[in-house]
JSON list of C-alpha atoms in Angstrom, two decimals:
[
{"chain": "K", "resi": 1, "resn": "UNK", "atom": "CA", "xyz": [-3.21, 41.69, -18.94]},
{"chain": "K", "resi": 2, "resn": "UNK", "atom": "CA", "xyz": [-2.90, 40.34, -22.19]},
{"chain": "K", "resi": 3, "resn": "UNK", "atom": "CA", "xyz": [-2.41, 42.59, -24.73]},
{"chain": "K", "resi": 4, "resn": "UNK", "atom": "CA", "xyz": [-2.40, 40.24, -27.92]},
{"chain": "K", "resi": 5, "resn": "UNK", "atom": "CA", "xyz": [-3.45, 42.51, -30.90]},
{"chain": "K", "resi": 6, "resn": "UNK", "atom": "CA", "xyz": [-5.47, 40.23, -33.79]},
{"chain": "K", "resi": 7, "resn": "UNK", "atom": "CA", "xyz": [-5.25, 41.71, -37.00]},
{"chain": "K", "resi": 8, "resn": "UNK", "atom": "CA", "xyz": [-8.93, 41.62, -39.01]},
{"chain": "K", "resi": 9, "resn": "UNK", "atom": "CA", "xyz": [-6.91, 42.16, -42.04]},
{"chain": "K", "resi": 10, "resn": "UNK", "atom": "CA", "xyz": [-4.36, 39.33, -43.29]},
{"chain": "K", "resi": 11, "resn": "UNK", "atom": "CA", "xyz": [-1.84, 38.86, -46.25]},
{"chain": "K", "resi": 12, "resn": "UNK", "atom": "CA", "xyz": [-2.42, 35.89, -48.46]},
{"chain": "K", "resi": 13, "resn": "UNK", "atom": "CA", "xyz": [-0.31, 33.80, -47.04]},
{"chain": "K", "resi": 14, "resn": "UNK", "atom": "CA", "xyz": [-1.66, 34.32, -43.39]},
{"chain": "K", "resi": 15, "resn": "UNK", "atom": "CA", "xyz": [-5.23, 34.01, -45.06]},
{"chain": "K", "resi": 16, "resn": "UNK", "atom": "CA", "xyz": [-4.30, 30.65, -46.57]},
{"chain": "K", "resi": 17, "resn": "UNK", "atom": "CA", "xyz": [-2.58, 29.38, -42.93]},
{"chain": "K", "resi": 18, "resn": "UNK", "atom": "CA", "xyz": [-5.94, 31.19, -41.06]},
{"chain": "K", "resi": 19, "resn": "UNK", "atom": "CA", "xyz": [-8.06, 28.89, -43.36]},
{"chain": "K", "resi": 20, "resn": "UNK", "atom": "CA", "xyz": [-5.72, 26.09, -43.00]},
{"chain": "K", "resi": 21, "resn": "UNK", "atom": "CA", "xyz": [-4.94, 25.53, -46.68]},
{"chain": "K", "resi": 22, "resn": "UNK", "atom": "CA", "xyz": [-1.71, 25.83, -48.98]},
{"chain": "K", "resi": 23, "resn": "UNK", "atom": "CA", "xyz": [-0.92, 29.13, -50.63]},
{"chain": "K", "resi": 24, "resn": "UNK", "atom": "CA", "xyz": [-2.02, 27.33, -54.11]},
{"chain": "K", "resi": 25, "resn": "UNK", "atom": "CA", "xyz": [-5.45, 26.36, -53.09]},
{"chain": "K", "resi": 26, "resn": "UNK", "atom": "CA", "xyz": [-6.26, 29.72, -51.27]},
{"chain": "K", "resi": 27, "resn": "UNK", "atom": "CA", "xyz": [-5.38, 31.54, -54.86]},
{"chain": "K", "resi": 28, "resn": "UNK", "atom": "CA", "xyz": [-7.69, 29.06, -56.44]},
{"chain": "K", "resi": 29, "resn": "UNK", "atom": "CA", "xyz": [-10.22, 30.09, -53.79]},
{"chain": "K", "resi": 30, "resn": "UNK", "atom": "CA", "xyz": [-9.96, 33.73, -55.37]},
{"chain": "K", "resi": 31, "resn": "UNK", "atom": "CA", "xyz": [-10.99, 32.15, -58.15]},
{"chain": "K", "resi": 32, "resn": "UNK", "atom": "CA", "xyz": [-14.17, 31.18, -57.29]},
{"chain": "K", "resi": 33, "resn": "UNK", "atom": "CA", "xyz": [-15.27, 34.12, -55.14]},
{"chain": "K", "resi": 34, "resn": "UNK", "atom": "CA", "xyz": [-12.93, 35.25, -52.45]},
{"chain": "K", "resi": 35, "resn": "UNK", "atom": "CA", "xyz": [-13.07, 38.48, -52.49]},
{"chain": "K", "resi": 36, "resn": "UNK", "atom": "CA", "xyz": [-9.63, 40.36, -51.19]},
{"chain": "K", "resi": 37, "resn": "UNK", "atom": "CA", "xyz": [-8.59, 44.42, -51.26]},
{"chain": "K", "resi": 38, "resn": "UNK", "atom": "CA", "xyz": [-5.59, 45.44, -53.31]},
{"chain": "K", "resi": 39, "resn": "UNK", "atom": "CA", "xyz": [-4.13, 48.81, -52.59]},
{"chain": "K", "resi": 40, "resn": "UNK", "atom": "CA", "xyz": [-0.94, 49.88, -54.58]},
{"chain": "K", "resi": 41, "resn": "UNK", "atom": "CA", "xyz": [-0.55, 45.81, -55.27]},
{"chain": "K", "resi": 42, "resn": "UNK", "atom": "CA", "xyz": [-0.49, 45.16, -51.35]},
{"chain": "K", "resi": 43, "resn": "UNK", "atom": "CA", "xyz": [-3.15, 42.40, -51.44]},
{"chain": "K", "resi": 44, "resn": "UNK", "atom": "CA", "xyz": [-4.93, 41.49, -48.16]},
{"chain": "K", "resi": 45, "resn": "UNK", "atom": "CA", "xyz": [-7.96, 39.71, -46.52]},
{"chain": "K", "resi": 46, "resn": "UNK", "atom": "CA", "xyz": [-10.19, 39.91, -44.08]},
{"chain": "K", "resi": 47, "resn": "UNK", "atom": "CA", "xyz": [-11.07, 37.29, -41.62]},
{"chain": "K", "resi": 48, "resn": "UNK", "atom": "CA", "xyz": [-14.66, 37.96, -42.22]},
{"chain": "K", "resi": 49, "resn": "UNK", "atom": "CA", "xyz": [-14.74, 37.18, -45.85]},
{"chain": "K", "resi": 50, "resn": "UNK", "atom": "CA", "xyz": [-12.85, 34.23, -45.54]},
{"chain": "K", "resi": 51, "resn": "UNK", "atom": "CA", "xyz": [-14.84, 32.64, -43.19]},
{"chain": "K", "resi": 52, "resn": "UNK", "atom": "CA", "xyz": [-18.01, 33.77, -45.27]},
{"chain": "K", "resi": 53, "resn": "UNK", "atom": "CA", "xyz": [-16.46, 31.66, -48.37]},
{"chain": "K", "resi": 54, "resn": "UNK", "atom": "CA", "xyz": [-15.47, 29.13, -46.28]},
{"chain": "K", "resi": 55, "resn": "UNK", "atom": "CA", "xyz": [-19.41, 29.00, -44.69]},
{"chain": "K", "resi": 56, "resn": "UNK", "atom": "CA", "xyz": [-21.21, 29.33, -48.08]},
{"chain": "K", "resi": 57, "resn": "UNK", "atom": "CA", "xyz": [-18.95, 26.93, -49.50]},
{"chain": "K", "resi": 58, "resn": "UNK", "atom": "CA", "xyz": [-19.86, 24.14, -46.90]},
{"chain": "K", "resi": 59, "resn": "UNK", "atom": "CA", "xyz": [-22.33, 21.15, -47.04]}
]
């Protein structure tokens, strides 16, 4: 049984690796339109809305 847990919800850093860019360019990606939640300055992502920029960012 595997019982591998994915989390919808990621910190920055995992959202950069998850996207497969550097820490740098996934804070410029905030920039233009990445939207993340910050809660008591605990910042996360989804894996939904980064693969929504990621999408309407494509050609």
């Amino acid at each position: 049984m595997n019982t591998t847990i994915i989390n919808e919800w990621l910190s920055l850093k995992a959202g950069a690796k998850y996207a497969g860019v550097s820490y740098n360019t996934f804070i410029k990606f905030r920039l233009r339109g990445l939207k993340i939640c910050e809660i008591e300055g605990i910042k996360r992502v989804s894996r939904k809305e980064i693969d929504r920029f990621l999408e309407e960012h494509s050609f």
